Short mmCIF file of C-alpha atoms and ligand atoms in Angstrom, two decimals:
data_model
loop_
_atom_site.label_atom_id
_atom_site.label_comp_id
_atom_site.label_asym_id
_atom_site.label_seq_id
_atom_site.Cartn_x
_atom_site.Cartn_y
_atom_site.Cartn_z
CA MET U 286 -25.82 24.17 -56.44
CA SER U 287 -26.80 21.93 -54.63
CA THR U 288 -30.24 20.26 -53.89
CA THR U 289 -31.73 21.76 -50.34
CA VAL U 290 -34.09 20.01 -48.17
CA TYR U 291 -35.56 22.60 -45.05
CA ILE U 292 -36.08 19.73 -42.50
CA LEU U 293 -38.88 22.38 -39.86
CA ASN U 294 -39.81 20.81 -36.55
CA GLY U 295 -42.19 22.09 -34.52
CA PRO U 296 -43.25 23.48 -31.25
CA ASN U 297 -41.88 21.39 -27.54
CA LEU U 298 -40.11 18.86 -30.36
CA ASN U 299 -36.47 21.14 -28.32
CA LEU U 300 -37.03 18.41 -25.63
CA LEU U 301 -37.48 14.78 -27.24
CA GLY U 302 -35.49 13.08 -25.58
CA LYS U 303 -36.11 14.94 -22.31
CA ARG U 304 -39.63 13.72 -21.38
CA GLU U 305 -42.24 12.05 -22.60
CA PRO U 306 -39.73 8.59 -24.12
CA HIS U 307 -42.74 6.64 -23.61
CA LEU U 308 -44.25 8.13 -26.98
CA TYR U 309 -41.44 9.99 -28.00
CA GLY U 310 -38.46 7.56 -27.23
CA HIS U 311 -35.42 8.98 -26.50
CA GLN U 312 -33.70 10.32 -29.32
CA THR U 313 -33.00 14.12 -28.56
CA LEU U 314 -33.63 16.68 -31.78
CA ASP U 315 -29.72 16.86 -32.69
CA ASP U 316 -29.84 12.85 -32.59
CA VAL U 317 -32.13 13.13 -35.13
CA LYS U 318 -30.58 15.88 -37.00
CA GLU U 319 -27.44 14.03 -37.08
CA LEU U 320 -28.96 10.39 -38.53
CA CYS U 321 -30.47 13.60 -41.17
CA GLU U 322 -27.12 14.84 -42.03
CA THR U 323 -25.63 11.27 -42.28
CA ALA U 324 -29.27 10.21 -44.50
CA ALA U 325 -28.23 13.39 -46.30
CA LYS U 326 -24.93 12.61 -47.13
CA ASP U 327 -26.24 9.50 -48.37
CA LEU U 328 -28.56 10.96 -51.00
CA GLY U 329 -26.07 13.96 -52.43
CA VAL U 330 -28.59 16.62 -51.03
CA SER U 331 -27.99 19.54 -48.51
CA ILE U 332 -30.58 20.51 -45.49
CA ARG U 333 -30.99 22.89 -43.57
CA PHE U 334 -33.04 21.07 -40.17
CA LEU U 335 -34.72 23.85 -37.91
CA GLN U 336 -36.74 23.67 -34.63
CA SER U 337 -39.15 26.93 -33.80
CA ASN U 338 -41.64 27.15 -30.98
CA ALA U 339 -43.39 30.01 -33.23
CA GLU U 340 -45.46 29.79 -35.56
CA HIS U 341 -44.72 33.26 -37.38
CA GLN U 342 -40.99 31.70 -37.55
CA LEU U 343 -42.19 27.94 -39.13
CA ILE U 344 -43.86 30.42 -41.81
CA ASP U 345 -41.31 32.35 -42.74
CA TRP U 346 -39.23 29.51 -43.40
CA ILE U 347 -41.43 27.27 -45.11
CA HIS U 348 -41.45 30.91 -47.39
CA GLU U 349 -37.70 30.93 -47.51
CA ALA U 350 -37.79 27.79 -48.44
CA ARG U 351 -39.36 28.77 -51.74
CA ASP U 352 -36.37 30.38 -53.67
CA ARG U 353 -34.00 27.83 -51.15
CA ALA U 354 -35.49 24.55 -51.15
CA ALA U 355 -36.12 21.11 -53.19
CA ALA U 356 -38.92 19.82 -50.55
CA ILE U 357 -39.75 20.55 -47.30
CA VAL U 358 -39.69 17.22 -44.67
CA ILE U 359 -41.74 19.27 -41.71
CA ASN U 360 -43.28 17.89 -37.95
CA PRO U 361 -45.16 20.79 -37.89
CA ALA U 362 -45.91 19.19 -33.94
CA ALA U 363 -49.30 20.40 -32.57
CA TYR U 364 -49.56 23.30 -35.53
CA THR U 365 -50.60 19.44 -37.17
CA HIS U 366 -53.72 20.02 -35.95
CA THR U 367 -54.68 23.25 -35.84
CA SER U 368 -52.44 25.77 -37.91
CA VAL U 369 -54.18 26.89 -41.22
CA ALA U 370 -52.05 29.92 -41.16
CA ILE U 371 -48.23 26.59 -41.59
CA LEU U 372 -51.16 24.42 -44.30
CA ASP U 373 -51.78 28.54 -46.44
CA ALA U 374 -47.29 28.63 -46.75
CA LEU U 375 -47.21 25.37 -47.87
CA LYS U 376 -50.23 25.44 -50.37
CA ALA U 377 -47.49 28.71 -51.52
CA PHE U 378 -44.26 26.20 -51.59
CA ASP U 379 -44.25 24.20 -55.33
CA GLY U 380 -41.75 21.28 -54.26
CA PRO U 381 -42.88 18.17 -52.51
CA VAL U 382 -43.72 17.79 -48.93
CA VAL U 383 -43.50 15.73 -46.62
CA GLU U 384 -45.28 15.30 -43.45
CA ILE U 385 -43.97 13.83 -40.72
CA HIS U 386 -45.14 12.75 -36.75
CA ILE U 387 -43.24 10.14 -34.00
CA SER U 388 -45.98 9.12 -32.55
CA ASP U 389 -49.04 7.39 -34.45
CA VAL U 390 -51.08 10.42 -34.07
CA HIS U 391 -54.14 7.85 -35.62
CA LYS U 392 -54.19 5.96 -32.24
CA ARG U 393 -53.83 8.47 -29.81
CA GLU U 394 -56.50 11.87 -28.78
CA ASP U 395 -59.53 12.14 -31.74
CA PHE U 396 -57.15 16.00 -31.33
CA ARG U 397 -54.74 14.44 -32.85
CA LYS U 398 -56.71 12.36 -35.74
CA HIS U 399 -56.83 15.53 -38.04
CA SER U 400 -54.60 17.73 -39.75
CA TYR U 401 -54.48 20.55 -42.00
CA VAL U 402 -51.09 20.01 -42.93
CA SER U 403 -52.26 16.51 -44.86
CA LEU U 404 -53.99 19.36 -47.22
CA ARG U 405 -50.79 19.82 -48.74
CA ALA U 406 -48.61 16.78 -47.74
CA ASN U 407 -47.87 14.73 -50.31
CA GLU U 408 -46.83 11.75 -48.48
CA VAL U 409 -47.61 11.48 -44.46
CA ILE U 410 -45.40 8.93 -42.49
CA ALA U 411 -46.43 8.94 -38.55
CA GLY U 412 -45.71 5.98 -35.54
CA LYS U 413 -41.97 4.66 -37.06
CA GLY U 414 -40.53 7.06 -34.46
CA VAL U 415 -37.25 9.75 -35.50
CA GLU U 416 -36.66 7.03 -38.53
CA GLY U 417 -40.32 8.40 -40.09
CA TYR U 418 -37.39 11.42 -40.71
CA VAL U 419 -35.37 9.47 -42.97
CA LEU U 420 -37.79 8.23 -44.58
CA GLY U 421 -39.47 10.95 -44.64
CA LEU U 422 -36.16 12.94 -46.17
CA LYS U 423 -35.80 9.22 -48.97
CA ARG U 424 -39.16 9.64 -50.03
CA ALA U 425 -39.02 13.88 -50.03
CA VAL U 426 -36.04 13.41 -52.55
CA GLU U 427 -37.16 10.62 -54.47
CA LEU U 428 -40.50 13.23 -55.45
CA TYR U 429 -38.06 15.76 -55.78
CA LYS U 430 -36.00 13.54 -58.86
CA ALA U 431 -39.63 13.13 -60.31
CA LEU U 432 -40.64 16.71 -60.53
CA ILE U 433 -37.38 17.92 -62.19
CA SER U 434 -37.51 14.93 -64.64
O1 CA2 Z 574 -45.51 12.70 -32.45
C1 CA2 Z 574 -45.51 13.68 -33.32
O2 CA2 Z 574 -44.12 13.84 -34.06
C2 CA2 Z 574 -46.23 14.97 -33.12
O3 CA2 Z 574 -46.32 15.95 -34.16
C3 CA2 Z 574 -45.39 15.05 -31.70
C4 CA2 Z 574 -46.15 16.44 -31.46
C5 CA2 Z 574 -47.98 16.56 -30.77
O4 CA2 Z 574 -48.26 17.24 -30.22
C6 CA2 Z 574 -48.13 15.86 -32.02
O5 CA2 Z 574 -49.71 15.75 -32.24
C7 CA2 Z 574 -47.54 14.88 -32.58
C8 CA2 Z 574 -45.74 16.60 -29.50
C9 CA2 Z 574 -44.23 17.41 -30.21
C10 CA2 Z 574 -43.77 17.21 -28.67
O6 CA2 Z 574 -42.42 16.52 -28.46
C11 CA2 Z 574 -42.55 16.42 -27.06
C12 CA2 Z 574 -41.34 15.52 -27.01
C13 CA2 Z 574 -41.32 15.22 -25.75
C14 CA2 Z 574 -41.39 15.97 -24.32
C15 CA2 Z 574 -42.74 16.88 -24.43
C16 CA2 Z 574 -42.56 16.71 -25.89
#
């Protein structure tokens, strides 16, 4: 069976590349999916790349990942700063969790400096643009390999 990494994207990330390029760049979420698929091929893993604007849907995917995924890479978007429910769902997942932010959340408004998800994430990658997803996927696979070795 192939090793699968869930790559989850939170609210409004479907607008990536279509607004606010000064913050998030020009690449669309489909472009990011393609970058991740290429990286996954190199790493010898499969990905399930998903986006939702709904908190419950993200939680359901995290629950699904419990049985199906080796690791989770997640950009929870605004839920990063608000969602204890997503934190609790991630705490019920046993594998590595890597949190991604395209922008440097620490150089923006104060409310973006706090992340509930960081309380569970094994690593956080922020401010590296969409390349952060590829870095996050690589780290997630490394952390998974270390976990099972
Ligand atoms: O930097 C990131 O990746 C964020 O997770 C993006 C979230 C923001 O709430 C976090 O604080 C940091 C926002 C995602 C919304 O993305 C858009 C993209 C283009 C146009 C409008 C929104």
